[in-house]
Amino acid sequence: MADSSFDIVSKVERQEVDNALNQAAKEISQRYDFKGVGASISWSGDKILMEANSEDRVNAVLDVFQSKLIKRGISLKALDAGEPQLSGKEYKIFASIEEGISQDNAKKVAKIIRDEGPKGVKAQVQGDELRVSSKSRDDLQSIIALLKGKDFDFAIQFVNYR
């Protein structure tokens, strides 16, 4: 019998991020507390740019965007938002969406699987994802439960379960 396996990835649906950004932009344009403060949110290349005329307002724009991401099922661990920076008379925050598991993070996850998981489960790093394989599907289920219980500083999803 062949080994069963699944992949651990850190991917974000770009369309969902785009939808969350559009919803946030619409709410910002309509909300009374954002009138006349130059508040906006938009794509700037592959980064997200949030602007307003005060530090509090630009943080409120970020808060609105985060709430829209949560409603769309996107983990906030994938959002890497910088600190508010003064640029002329405007405060700006640049944020990016982090995808892929770095080599260091993949090694941490593989070590947890080796140390705390059932015997006979193998984890291999493949680029920016991690393949976990075992003869027993029950072992794979227990690995998924184990990893869901851990609190990583990056978002993980389980795909290609075979």
PDB file of N, CA, C and O in Angstrom, residues 5 7 9 14 19 36 48 50-51 73 75 83 101 114 157:
ATOM      1  N   SER A   5      -0.461  11.073   2.195  1.00  0.00           N
ATOM      2  CA  SER A   5       0.289  12.304   2.472  1.00  0.00           C
ATOM      3  C   SER A   5      -0.619  13.523   2.392  1.00  0.00           C
ATOM      4  O   SER A   5      -1.746  13.446   1.900  1.00  0.00           O
ATOM      5  N   ASP A   7       0.043  18.166   2.236  1.00  0.00           N
ATOM      6  CA  ASP A   7       1.000  19.275   2.206  1.00  0.00           C
ATOM      7  C   ASP A   7       0.571  20.344   3.190  1.00  0.00           C
ATOM      8  O   ASP A   7      -0.618  20.624   3.344  1.00  0.00           O
ATOM      9  N   VAL A   9       0.915  24.245   3.674  1.00  0.00           N
ATOM     10  CA  VAL A   9       1.262  25.431   2.883  1.00  0.00           C
ATOM     11  C   VAL A   9       0.831  26.689   3.629  1.00  0.00           C
ATOM     12  O   VAL A   9       0.091  26.626   4.603  1.00  0.00           O
ATOM     13  N   ARG A  14      -5.593  35.649  -3.389  1.00  0.00           N
ATOM     14  CA  ARG A  14      -5.411  37.057  -3.768  1.00  0.00           C
ATOM     15  C   ARG A  14      -6.761  37.742  -4.003  1.00  0.00           C
ATOM     16  O   ARG A  14      -6.947  38.904  -3.654  1.00  0.00           O
ATOM     17  N   ASN A  19     -11.053  41.556  -2.476  1.00  0.00           N
ATOM     18  CA  ASN A  19     -12.426  41.822  -2.055  1.00  0.00           C
ATOM     19  C   ASN A  19     -12.460  42.513  -0.694  1.00  0.00           C
ATOM     20  O   ASN A  19     -13.227  43.458  -0.484  1.00  0.00           O
ATOM     21  N   GLY A  36     -13.302  63.896   5.565  1.00  0.00           N
ATOM     22  CA  GLY A  36     -12.402  65.042   5.669  1.00  0.00           C
ATOM     23  C   GLY A  36     -11.047  64.755   6.286  1.00  0.00           C
ATOM     24  O   GLY A  36     -10.340  65.680   6.647  1.00  0.00           O
ATOM     25  N   ILE A  48      -0.057  47.006   0.110  1.00  0.00           N
ATOM     26  CA  ILE A  48      -1.300  47.715   0.383  1.00  0.00           C
ATOM     27  C   ILE A  48      -0.926  49.008   1.096  1.00  0.00           C
ATOM     28  O   ILE A  48      -0.170  48.993   2.068  1.00  0.00           O
ATOM     29  N   MET A  50      -2.173  52.379   3.114  1.00  0.00           N
ATOM     30  CA  MET A  50      -3.243  53.028   3.878  1.00  0.00           C
ATOM     31  C   MET A  50      -2.757  54.423   4.249  1.00  0.00           C
ATOM     32  O   MET A  50      -1.629  54.578   4.712  1.00  0.00           O
ATOM     33  N   GLU A  51      -3.623  55.428   4.032  1.00  0.00           N
ATOM     34  CA  GLU A  51      -3.237  56.814   4.300  1.00  0.00           C
ATOM     35  C   GLU A  51      -4.335  57.528   5.072  1.00  0.00           C
ATOM     36  O   GLU A  51      -5.516  57.237   4.897  1.00  0.00           O
ATOM     37  N   GLY A  73     -12.258  35.181   5.972  1.00  0.00           N
ATOM     38  CA  GLY A  73     -11.574  33.931   6.317  1.00  0.00           C
ATOM     39  C   GLY A  73     -10.084  33.932   6.060  1.00  0.00           C
ATOM     40  O   GLY A  73      -9.484  32.877   5.874  1.00  0.00           O
ATOM     41  N   SER A  75      -6.363  34.638   7.517  1.00  0.00           N
ATOM     42  CA  SER A  75      -5.669  34.778   8.796  1.00  0.00           C
ATOM     43  C   SER A  75      -4.883  36.093   8.830  1.00  0.00           C
ATOM     44  O   SER A  75      -4.218  36.462   7.863  1.00  0.00           O
ATOM     45  N   GLU A  83       4.731  50.070  10.632  1.00  0.00           N
ATOM     46  CA  GLU A  83       4.339  51.133  11.566  1.00  0.00           C
ATOM     47  C   GLU A  83       3.898  52.353  10.766  1.00  0.00           C
ATOM     48  O   GLU A  83       4.359  52.579   9.652  1.00  0.00           O
ATOM     49  N   ILE A 101       5.990  29.211   3.237  1.00  0.00           N
ATOM     50  CA  ILE A 101       6.618  28.931   4.527  1.00  0.00           C
ATOM     51  C   ILE A 101       8.125  29.053   4.329  1.00  0.00           C
ATOM     52  O   ILE A 101       8.689  28.395   3.455  1.00  0.00           O
ATOM     53  N   ARG A 114       8.399  15.537  14.103  1.00  0.00           N
ATOM     54  CA  ARG A 114       9.301  14.457  14.510  1.00  0.00           C
ATOM     55  C   ARG A 114       9.242  14.204  16.018  1.00  0.00           C
ATOM     56  O   ARG A 114       9.197  13.062  16.470  1.00  0.00           O
ATOM     57  N   GLN A 157      -2.148  26.083   6.117  1.00  0.00           N
ATOM     58  CA  GLN A 157      -3.294  25.353   5.620  1.00  0.00           C
ATOM     59  C   GLN A 157      -2.834  23.953   5.240  1.00  0.00           C
ATOM     60  O   GLN A 157      -1.653  23.743   4.943  1.00  0.00           O
TER      61      GLN A 157
END
